[in-house]
Short mmCIF file of C-alpha atoms and ligand atoms in Angstrom, two decimals:
data_model
loop_
_atom_site.label_atom_id
_atom_site.label_comp_id
_atom_site.label_asym_id
_atom_site.label_seq_id
_atom_site.Cartn_x
_atom_site.Cartn_y
_atom_site.Cartn_z
CA MET N 12 -81.92 -14.37 86.18
CA ASN N 13 -85.03 -14.48 84.77
CA ILE N 14 -85.66 -10.79 83.91
CA ILE N 15 -88.71 -10.13 82.02
CA GLY N 16 -88.65 -6.58 81.17
CA PRO N 17 -89.67 -3.05 82.77
CA ASP N 18 -92.62 -3.28 84.83
CA TYR N 19 -92.69 0.42 85.52
CA LEU N 20 -90.59 3.64 84.32
CA VAL N 21 -90.59 6.10 87.13
CA PHE N 22 -90.50 9.88 86.38
CA GLY N 23 -90.01 13.11 88.34
CA VAL N 24 -92.00 15.66 86.28
CA ASP N 25 -92.16 19.42 86.48
CA ASP N 26 -95.97 19.38 85.79
CA LEU N 27 -97.99 16.52 87.33
CA ALA N 28 -101.17 17.87 85.70
CA SER N 29 -100.13 17.90 82.32
CA SER N 30 -98.28 14.72 82.64
CA ALA N 31 -101.49 13.01 84.01
CA GLU N 32 -103.56 14.60 81.11
CA TYR N 33 -101.10 13.00 78.70
CA LEU N 34 -100.73 9.58 80.27
CA THR N 35 -104.51 9.08 80.16
CA ASP N 36 -104.89 10.66 76.54
CA PHE N 37 -102.10 8.03 75.78
CA GLY N 38 -104.46 5.45 76.84
CA LEU N 39 -103.29 4.33 80.11
CA THR N 40 -105.47 3.85 83.22
CA PRO N 41 -104.77 5.98 86.36
CA VAL N 42 -104.33 3.74 89.49
CA ASP N 43 -104.00 5.22 92.90
CA VAL N 44 -103.09 8.69 91.61
CA ASP N 45 -103.34 11.63 93.77
CA ALA N 46 -101.95 15.16 94.05
CA THR N 47 -98.42 13.49 94.50
CA GLY N 48 -98.80 11.50 91.34
CA GLY N 49 -99.04 7.67 90.85
CA LEU N 50 -99.37 4.91 88.47
CA PHE N 51 -100.95 5.12 84.90
CA GLU N 52 -101.07 1.40 83.66
CA ALA N 53 -101.47 -0.67 80.38
CA LEU N 54 -103.87 -3.32 80.26
CA ASP N 55 -101.18 -5.91 82.08
CA GLY N 56 -100.59 -3.60 84.90
CA THR N 57 -97.06 -2.32 83.56
CA GLY N 58 -96.93 1.40 83.20
CA ILE N 59 -95.53 4.52 84.00
CA ILE N 60 -95.23 6.22 87.54
CA ILE N 61 -95.03 10.06 87.72
CA ARG N 62 -94.17 11.90 90.94
CA ALA N 63 -93.13 15.67 91.43
CA LYS N 64 -89.55 16.29 90.43
CA SER N 65 -88.73 17.37 94.07
CA ASP N 66 -90.57 14.34 95.79
CA PRO N 67 -88.10 12.93 98.09
CA SER N 68 -89.13 9.29 97.72
CA LEU N 69 -87.39 9.30 94.16
CA PRO N 70 -83.80 8.37 93.56
CA ASP N 71 -81.64 11.26 92.72
CA PRO N 72 -82.07 13.01 89.23
CA LEU N 73 -79.13 12.52 86.66
CA PRO N 74 -77.29 16.04 85.99
CA THR N 75 -79.39 16.24 82.39
CA ALA N 76 -82.64 17.23 81.14
CA THR N 77 -84.01 13.55 81.47
CA MET N 78 -86.94 13.29 83.95
CA LEU N 79 -86.42 9.47 84.29
CA ARG N 80 -85.96 8.48 87.95
CA GLN N 81 -85.78 4.74 88.02
CA GLN N 82 -86.28 1.55 85.81
CA VAL N 83 -88.30 -1.07 87.67
CA TYR N 84 -87.59 -4.44 86.34
CA GLY N 85 -90.01 -7.53 86.73
CA VAL N 86 -88.46 -10.70 87.30
CA VAL N 87 -89.95 -14.12 87.48
CA ALA N 88 -89.31 -15.44 91.16
CA PRO N 89 -87.77 -14.17 94.42
CA GLU N 90 -84.60 -16.43 93.70
CA ASP N 91 -83.88 -14.15 90.62
CA ILE N 92 -83.94 -11.16 92.95
CA ASP N 93 -81.43 -13.01 95.33
CA ALA N 94 -79.23 -13.93 92.31
CA ILE N 95 -79.18 -10.14 90.92
CA ALA N 96 -78.46 -8.79 94.27
CA ALA N 97 -75.46 -11.26 94.73
CA GLU N 98 -74.23 -10.30 91.50
CA LEU N 99 -74.49 -6.59 91.59
CA GLY N 100 -73.62 -6.71 95.44
CA LYS N 101 -69.96 -7.53 94.27
CA ASP N 102 -69.37 -3.95 93.13
CA ARG N 103 -72.08 -1.66 94.01
CA ARG N 104 -74.60 -1.02 96.96
CA VAL N 105 -77.81 -2.87 96.59
CA THR N 106 -80.75 -2.00 99.06
CA ARG N 107 -83.16 -4.75 99.83
CA LEU N 108 -86.62 -2.95 100.54
CA ALA N 109 -89.40 -4.42 102.81
CA ASP N 110 -91.38 -6.25 99.94
CA GLY N 111 -88.17 -8.12 98.88
CA SER N 112 -87.39 -5.86 95.88
CA ILE N 113 -83.92 -4.32 95.62
CA GLU N 114 -82.54 -1.05 94.51
CA THR N 115 -79.35 -0.36 92.86
CA THR N 116 -77.61 1.75 89.92
CA ASP N 117 -76.44 0.62 86.65
CA VAL N 118 -73.02 1.42 85.09
CA HIS N 119 -74.09 4.83 84.10
CA GLY N 120 -75.77 5.73 87.36
CA PHE N 121 -79.34 4.97 86.00
CA ALA N 122 -81.41 4.03 89.26
CA LEU N 123 -82.66 0.33 88.83
CA LYS N 124 -85.19 -1.57 90.93
CA PHE N 125 -85.93 -5.29 90.55
CA GLN N 126 -89.14 -6.64 91.85
CA VAL N 127 -91.05 -10.04 91.35
CA THR N 128 -93.28 -8.91 88.41
CA ARG N 129 -96.61 -7.40 88.87
CA ARG N 130 -97.78 -8.15 85.45
CA ARG N 131 -101.04 -9.55 85.15
CA PRO N 132 -101.22 -12.39 82.39
CA LEU N 133 -102.91 -10.86 79.30
CA SER N 134 -105.40 -13.31 77.48
CA MET N 135 -106.89 -11.39 74.41
CA PRO N 136 -106.81 -11.90 70.79
CA ALA N 137 -104.19 -10.12 68.58
CA GLU N 138 -106.02 -7.49 66.01
CA LYS N 139 -107.74 -9.92 63.64
CA ILE N 140 -107.30 -9.65 59.77
CA ASN N 141 -108.86 -11.58 56.98
CA ALA N 142 -106.75 -12.48 53.95
CA PRO N 143 -107.31 -14.38 50.82
CA GLY N 144 -106.05 -18.01 51.12
CA ALA N 145 -106.03 -17.99 54.81
CA PRO N 146 -108.77 -18.66 57.21
CA ALA N 147 -110.91 -15.77 58.14
CA GLN N 148 -109.94 -14.52 61.65
CA ARG N 149 -113.13 -12.38 61.85
CA ALA N 150 -116.58 -14.25 61.83
CA PRO N 151 -119.14 -13.16 59.24
CA ASN N 152 -120.69 -9.80 60.35
CA GLU N 153 -117.70 -9.08 62.71
CA LEU N 154 -116.45 -5.57 62.03
CA GLY N 155 -112.79 -4.57 61.57
CA VAL N 156 -113.45 -1.02 62.57
CA PHE N 157 -116.50 0.40 64.54
CA PRO N 158 -117.02 3.12 66.56
CA GLY N 159 -115.53 3.32 70.03
CA LYS N 160 -113.06 0.40 68.89
CA PRO N 161 -110.42 -0.18 71.77
CA ALA N 162 -107.07 0.80 71.17
CA GLN N 163 -105.18 0.50 74.43
CA PRO N 164 -101.68 -0.04 75.38
CA ARG N 165 -101.33 -3.64 76.43
CA THR N 166 -98.12 -3.82 78.04
CA LEU N 167 -94.86 -1.77 78.52
CA SER N 168 -92.61 -3.08 75.83
CA HIS N 169 -89.29 -1.28 75.82
CA HIS N 170 -87.26 1.83 76.31
CA VAL N 171 -84.03 3.51 74.81
CA LEU N 172 -81.33 4.98 76.68
CA PHE N 173 -78.90 7.66 75.69
CA VAL N 174 -75.68 6.50 77.03
CA PRO N 175 -72.00 7.76 76.67
CA ASP N 176 -70.53 4.20 76.59
CA GLN N 177 -72.57 1.58 74.80
CA ASP N 178 -69.88 -1.22 75.48
CA ALA N 179 -70.06 -0.62 79.15
CA ALA N 180 -73.74 -0.56 78.89
CA ARG N 181 -74.07 -3.75 76.96
CA ASP N 182 -71.51 -5.52 79.13
CA PHE N 183 -73.47 -4.43 82.29
CA TYR N 184 -76.78 -5.81 81.05
CA CYS N 185 -75.57 -8.76 79.21
CA ASP N 186 -72.63 -9.94 81.46
CA ARG N 187 -74.24 -9.21 84.64
CA LEU N 188 -77.96 -9.57 84.19
CA GLY N 189 -78.21 -12.10 81.53
CA PHE N 190 -79.80 -9.90 78.58
CA VAL N 191 -78.60 -11.04 75.07
CA VAL N 192 -77.81 -8.80 72.01
CA THR N 193 -80.40 -9.55 69.28
CA ASP N 194 -79.29 -7.05 66.66
CA VAL N 195 -76.81 -3.94 66.50
CA LEU N 196 -77.46 -0.61 64.87
CA LYS N 197 -73.82 0.81 64.27
CA PRO N 198 -72.48 3.27 65.62
CA ALA N 199 -75.64 3.83 68.01
CA GLY N 200 -75.67 0.62 69.63
CA PRO N 201 -77.13 -2.79 70.66
CA PHE N 202 -80.79 -4.30 70.88
CA LEU N 203 -81.04 -6.19 73.99
CA ARG N 204 -83.50 -8.96 74.94
CA PRO N 205 -83.58 -10.07 78.53
CA ARG N 206 -83.63 -14.01 79.42
CA ALA N 207 -87.37 -14.08 80.33
CA ASN N 208 -88.68 -12.55 77.36
CA ASP N 209 -88.68 -13.40 73.65
CA ASP N 210 -89.46 -9.88 72.25
CA HIS N 211 -86.90 -8.56 70.00
CA HIS N 212 -85.80 -6.01 72.49
CA THR N 213 -86.91 -4.37 75.80
CA LEU N 214 -83.84 -2.42 75.79
CA PHE N 215 -81.61 -0.23 73.12
CA PHE N 216 -78.80 2.18 73.35
CA ILE N 217 -77.85 5.07 71.58
CA THR N 218 -74.45 6.35 72.29
CA THR N 219 -74.20 10.13 73.10
CA PRO N 220 -72.41 12.60 74.88
CA GLU N 221 -72.39 12.63 78.71
CA TYR N 222 -74.53 15.44 78.84
CA MET N 223 -77.35 14.08 77.00
CA LYS N 224 -77.37 10.90 79.09
CA GLY N 225 -81.27 10.04 79.54
CA LEU N 226 -84.26 8.30 77.97
CA GLU N 227 -84.76 8.76 74.35
CA HIS N 228 -88.18 7.24 74.30
CA LEU N 229 -90.33 4.40 75.51
CA ALA N 230 -92.96 2.17 74.06
CA PHE N 231 -95.96 0.24 74.76
CA HIS N 232 -97.21 -2.79 72.62
CA MET N 233 -100.63 -2.37 70.92
CA GLY N 234 -102.72 -5.19 69.66
CA GLY N 235 -101.72 -4.66 66.00
CA PRO N 236 -101.22 -1.93 63.40
CA THR N 237 -104.70 -0.77 63.05
CA GLU N 238 -104.73 -0.19 66.74
CA LEU N 239 -101.51 1.68 66.68
CA MET N 240 -102.90 3.81 63.86
CA LEU N 241 -106.10 4.38 65.74
CA ALA N 242 -104.68 5.30 68.81
CA GLY N 243 -102.03 7.78 67.21
CA THR N 244 -104.77 9.43 65.37
CA ARG N 245 -106.81 9.97 68.42
CA LEU N 246 -103.92 11.50 69.96
CA VAL N 247 -103.27 13.74 66.74
CA ASN N 248 -106.92 14.71 66.87
CA LYS N 249 -106.59 16.02 70.44
CA GLY N 250 -103.64 18.30 69.28
CA TYR N 251 -100.76 16.06 70.61
CA GLN N 252 -97.64 16.25 68.53
CA SER N 253 -96.37 13.41 66.39
CA PHE N 254 -92.69 13.03 66.29
CA TRP N 255 -91.77 10.23 64.02
CA GLY N 256 -94.37 7.98 62.22
CA PRO N 257 -96.40 5.99 61.87
CA GLY N 258 -93.80 3.49 59.96
CA ARG N 259 -92.41 0.10 60.38
CA HIS N 260 -89.07 -0.70 61.85
CA LYS N 261 -86.52 -3.18 60.31
CA PHE N 262 -84.89 -4.72 63.30
CA GLY N 263 -87.61 -6.09 65.30
CA SER N 264 -90.14 -5.60 62.47
CA ASN N 265 -92.26 -3.54 64.90
CA TRP N 266 -94.63 -0.83 63.53
CA PHE N 267 -94.01 2.43 65.25
CA TRP N 268 -95.50 5.92 66.03
CA TYR N 269 -93.59 8.40 68.36
CA PHE N 270 -95.14 11.43 69.98
CA ASN N 271 -93.64 14.56 72.05
CA SER N 272 -94.59 14.32 75.78
CA PRO N 273 -94.50 16.44 78.94
CA LEU N 274 -92.09 13.93 80.38
CA GLY N 275 -89.18 14.67 78.39
CA THR N 276 -89.31 11.72 76.26
CA HIS N 277 -90.90 10.16 73.40
CA PHE N 278 -93.82 8.01 73.96
CA GLU N 279 -94.27 5.32 71.17
CA TYR N 280 -97.11 3.03 70.28
CA ASP N 281 -95.49 -0.09 68.76
CA ALA N 282 -97.03 -3.48 67.51
CA ASP N 283 -96.32 -6.84 65.96
CA MET N 284 -92.63 -7.04 67.15
CA ASP N 285 -90.47 -10.17 66.16
CA LYS N 286 -89.87 -12.92 68.69
CA HIS N 287 -86.48 -14.57 69.09
CA ASP N 288 -84.81 -17.53 70.79
CA ASP N 289 -81.32 -18.52 71.70
CA SER N 290 -80.60 -19.78 68.02
CA TRP N 291 -80.92 -16.22 66.86
CA VAL N 292 -77.62 -14.68 65.37
CA ALA N 293 -77.40 -10.95 65.83
CA ARG N 294 -77.46 -8.86 62.38
CA GLU N 295 -75.30 -5.67 62.24
CA ALA N 296 -76.04 -2.50 60.18
CA MET N 297 -75.34 0.93 59.90
CA LEU N 298 -77.88 3.26 61.36
CA THR N 299 -79.38 5.09 58.42
CA PRO N 300 -82.88 5.82 57.84
CA LYS N 301 -83.23 3.22 55.28
CA ALA N 302 -81.82 0.67 57.76
CA SER N 303 -84.17 1.94 60.35
CA GLN N 304 -87.45 1.72 58.60
CA VAL N 305 -89.26 -0.28 55.79
CA PHE N 306 -91.62 2.54 55.39
CA LEU N 307 -92.51 5.90 57.02
CA PHE N 308 -95.74 7.90 56.70
CA GLU N 309 -97.20 11.02 58.26
CA ALA N 310 -100.57 11.66 59.34
CA GLN N 311 -102.72 14.20 57.42
CA ARG N 312 -105.94 15.75 58.09
CA ARG N 313 -108.70 13.37 56.76
CA TRP N 314 -110.00 14.49 53.45
CA MET N 315 -111.80 12.59 50.48
CA PRO N 316 -112.25 13.17 46.69
CA GLY N 317 -115.81 13.80 46.38
CA PRO N 318 -118.92 15.53 45.04
CA ASP N 319 -117.76 18.85 46.42
CA PRO N 320 -116.99 21.52 43.90
CA LYS N 321 -113.50 22.14 45.36
CA GLY N 322 -112.99 18.08 45.01
CA ILE N 323 -112.36 17.73 48.72
CA VAL N 324 -114.32 17.69 51.69
CA GLU N 325 -112.60 18.65 54.83
CA ASP N 326 -113.27 16.25 57.76
CA GLU N 327 -113.79 18.19 60.87
CA GLY N 328 -115.76 17.74 64.13
CA THR N 329 -116.99 14.22 62.93
CA PRO N 330 -117.58 11.80 65.71
CA GLU N 331 -114.25 10.22 66.62
CA TRP N 332 -113.95 6.34 66.00
CA MET T 16 -92.20 48.75 66.27
CA VAL T 17 -94.92 49.56 63.57
CA SER T 18 -95.06 47.29 60.60
CA THR T 19 -94.10 48.50 56.96
CA ALA T 20 -95.44 44.99 55.92
CA PRO T 21 -98.65 45.32 53.74
CA GLU T 22 -101.55 44.37 56.11
CA THR T 23 -102.39 41.86 53.43
CA THR T 24 -99.63 39.59 54.44
CA HIS T 25 -100.21 36.64 56.38
CA ALA T 26 -100.85 37.69 60.06
CA LEU T 27 -99.65 35.09 62.90
CA CYS T 28 -102.22 36.43 65.56
CA ARG T 29 -103.24 39.48 67.36
CA ALA T 30 -100.37 40.96 69.49
CA ASP T 31 -102.75 41.09 72.68
CA ALA T 32 -103.43 37.62 72.33
CA ILE T 33 -100.03 36.72 73.60
CA GLY T 34 -100.04 37.32 77.31
CA GLU T 35 -96.93 38.00 79.49
CA GLY T 36 -95.08 34.43 79.89
CA GLN T 37 -97.33 32.97 77.25
CA ALA T 38 -96.36 30.91 74.01
CA ARG T 39 -98.21 29.92 71.13
CA GLY T 40 -97.50 28.54 67.81
CA PHE T 41 -98.94 29.73 64.54
CA PRO T 42 -98.31 28.20 60.89
CA ARG T 43 -95.54 30.29 59.49
CA THR T 44 -97.52 30.56 56.08
CA PRO T 45 -101.06 29.92 55.51
CA GLY T 46 -101.59 26.08 56.06
CA ALA T 47 -97.91 25.44 56.60
CA ARG T 48 -96.97 22.62 59.10
CA GLN T 49 -93.80 24.44 60.00
CA LYS T 50 -95.00 26.76 63.02
CA VAL T 51 -93.50 30.04 64.53
CA ILE T 52 -93.57 30.23 68.40
CA VAL T 53 -94.61 33.72 69.31
CA LEU T 54 -94.06 34.46 73.04
CA ARG T 55 -94.15 37.46 75.52
CA LYS T 56 -91.14 37.88 77.94
CA GLY T 57 -90.49 41.14 79.83
CA GLY T 58 -93.20 42.78 77.90
CA ARG T 59 -91.78 42.11 74.51
CA LEU T 60 -92.92 39.61 71.73
CA HIS T 61 -90.13 37.01 70.35
CA GLY T 62 -90.53 34.61 67.50
CA TRP T 63 -88.90 31.38 67.36
CA LEU T 64 -89.01 28.73 64.72
CA ASP T 65 -90.75 25.58 66.18
CA SER T 66 -87.78 23.80 65.30
CA CYS T 67 -85.45 22.26 67.92
CA PRO T 68 -81.73 22.33 66.86
CA HIS T 69 -81.13 18.83 68.55
CA TYR T 70 -81.52 16.96 65.02
CA ALA T 71 -80.33 18.68 62.04
CA GLY T 72 -83.54 18.83 60.28
CA GLY T 73 -85.10 20.45 63.14
CA THR T 74 -88.29 18.82 64.73
CA PRO T 75 -91.36 20.44 66.53
CA MET T 76 -91.19 21.19 70.13
CA ALA T 77 -94.59 21.03 71.65
CA TRP T 78 -96.16 18.26 73.35
CA LYS T 79 -99.80 19.32 72.50
CA THR T 80 -101.16 22.31 70.62
CA ASP T 81 -99.39 25.54 72.20
CA ARG T 82 -97.64 23.61 75.07
CA TYR T 83 -94.09 24.96 74.39
CA LEU T 84 -93.14 25.86 77.94
CA ASN T 85 -91.47 23.72 80.53
CA GLY T 86 -93.92 23.14 83.61
CA GLU T 87 -92.57 25.93 85.68
CA GLY T 88 -93.28 28.29 82.70
CA THR T 89 -89.72 29.71 82.76
CA HIS T 90 -88.23 28.15 79.50
CA LEU T 91 -89.05 27.08 76.19
CA ALA T 92 -89.05 23.25 76.13
CA CYS T 93 -88.44 20.63 73.64
CA HIS T 94 -90.77 17.81 74.47
CA SER T 95 -88.94 15.28 72.74
CA HIS T 96 -85.95 14.99 75.24
CA GLY T 97 -86.57 17.94 77.52
CA ALA T 98 -84.06 20.39 76.18
CA GLN T 99 -84.70 23.85 77.67
CA PHE T 100 -84.30 27.17 75.83
CA ASP T 101 -83.83 30.73 77.17
CA MET T 102 -87.40 32.43 76.11
CA GLU T 103 -85.45 35.68 75.04
CA THR T 104 -82.15 34.49 73.51
CA GLY T 105 -83.20 31.08 72.23
CA ASP T 106 -80.01 29.56 73.96
CA CYS T 107 -80.31 26.04 75.22
CA VAL T 108 -79.44 26.01 78.63
CA VAL T 109 -80.05 22.20 79.27
CA GLY T 110 -80.42 19.09 77.08
CA PRO T 111 -79.14 17.38 73.96
CA CYS T 112 -78.80 20.57 72.11
CA LEU T 113 -76.58 22.43 74.82
CA GLY T 114 -74.57 25.34 72.81
CA GLN T 115 -76.97 25.43 70.13
CA ARG T 116 -79.77 28.05 69.99
CA LEU T 117 -83.33 28.18 68.37
CA THR T 118 -83.78 30.09 65.08
CA ARG T 119 -85.17 33.63 65.73
CA VAL T 120 -87.82 34.71 63.39
CA ARG T 121 -88.39 38.58 63.54
CA LEU T 122 -91.81 39.90 64.08
CA GLU T 123 -93.52 43.24 63.49
CA THR T 124 -96.66 44.52 64.99
CA GLY T 125 -98.85 46.43 62.46
CA ALA T 126 -100.97 49.58 62.89
CA ASP T 127 -103.95 47.00 63.09
CA GLY T 128 -102.47 45.33 65.90
CA MET T 129 -101.57 41.83 64.19
CA VAL T 130 -98.20 40.26 64.36
CA ARG T 131 -96.40 39.48 61.10
CA LEU T 132 -93.11 38.10 59.92
CA ALA T 133 -90.87 41.26 59.67
CA GLU T 134 -90.06 42.11 55.92
CA ASP T 135 -86.19 42.17 55.44
S1 FES P 11 -85.38 16.68 69.36
FE1 FES P 11 -85.39 18.49 70.82
S2 FES P 11 -84.52 17.84 72.59
FE2 FES P 11 -84.21 16.21 71.35
FE1 FE2 P 12 -88.99 1.93 69.90
#
């Protein structure tokens, strides 16, 4: 079962216009979007699909606050879909759609879809840095920051579910769908990596009461920490609400910056996540602020020491980089 | 209610700047990061700390400057995990902080038409 990871996360929202504004400012590109919603995609074609919460084309909502309506997984080949259909068909309803994809639900009732991935292969350099002792990554006269420097989400990275029973969730995704546990934060839950993806995690669970079942956050990979900081700063400058970060996680080593959203979940920029193979032995740690992050910063209004008599020059209304 | 607070104390906003069914956020004290949400419902102004009770420390609830309400404009919402709160009682009606409520901030409107934190 060669599952790559989430191609799309599908939402039923109570404010399509605000959600569209948010997703666009987050850096996603609207594709086929009209008054009924549509897909907002990252550079590789993965992304977020929004519809009105009353849209009859959506799977039923969970009886909680979450607006997440479906997780669409990309797999490598049609044979993988057949294998998933055979396995999950043993104890749950699996519906085959005209395009060959299948729909079903997981052990907690979250709606799932599996399709041959629609991801476009990305071919672009990682963020380039220069360091003494190492070959320069940027050529002479090639600048690190410059006006209009791109900082767009490259691909849908991972999402995190609030679930009442983390063991049941782990067993479903690992035993039935071939995910592996890469690390565990106790008592919250495990990080999971699907078979056809070497990222530290595409899925993480946080144990919560039943009435909280839903989506804690979702994340997109950026090209590096500077892109992450730049994209986040652009959001802050537009008035968006930072929730946590920027900082760097320990498990996964990824940089992070989380923002509130009108889709009832956090949107995270992440960058530079660890890669793993089957020789990796999962670690365990207690979930504490120290275990969660190496460091944590908070954005502030840009200022500088300078010639101004007050010693501070406020930086407002300057052209945005 | 007419304020007894000296008009020199920090004013949040003009009372008539908050229309029926609207909510806006203002720094609790000059320059503070912590905001007070001022909203008008049924003609009355209500003040709430911009601090979702889901996590013990309390976290800011808007998704963008002054965007505190759910899509229908019927409830205050935390745009972290979608919790919704009654605009007049602060009670969480759905979401992770079910059974908890927002912290009320008492407001006074001065003779000058400005809204300030009530003096205890
Ligand atoms: S932080 Fe407000 S609902 Fe979770
Ligand atoms: Fe994350």
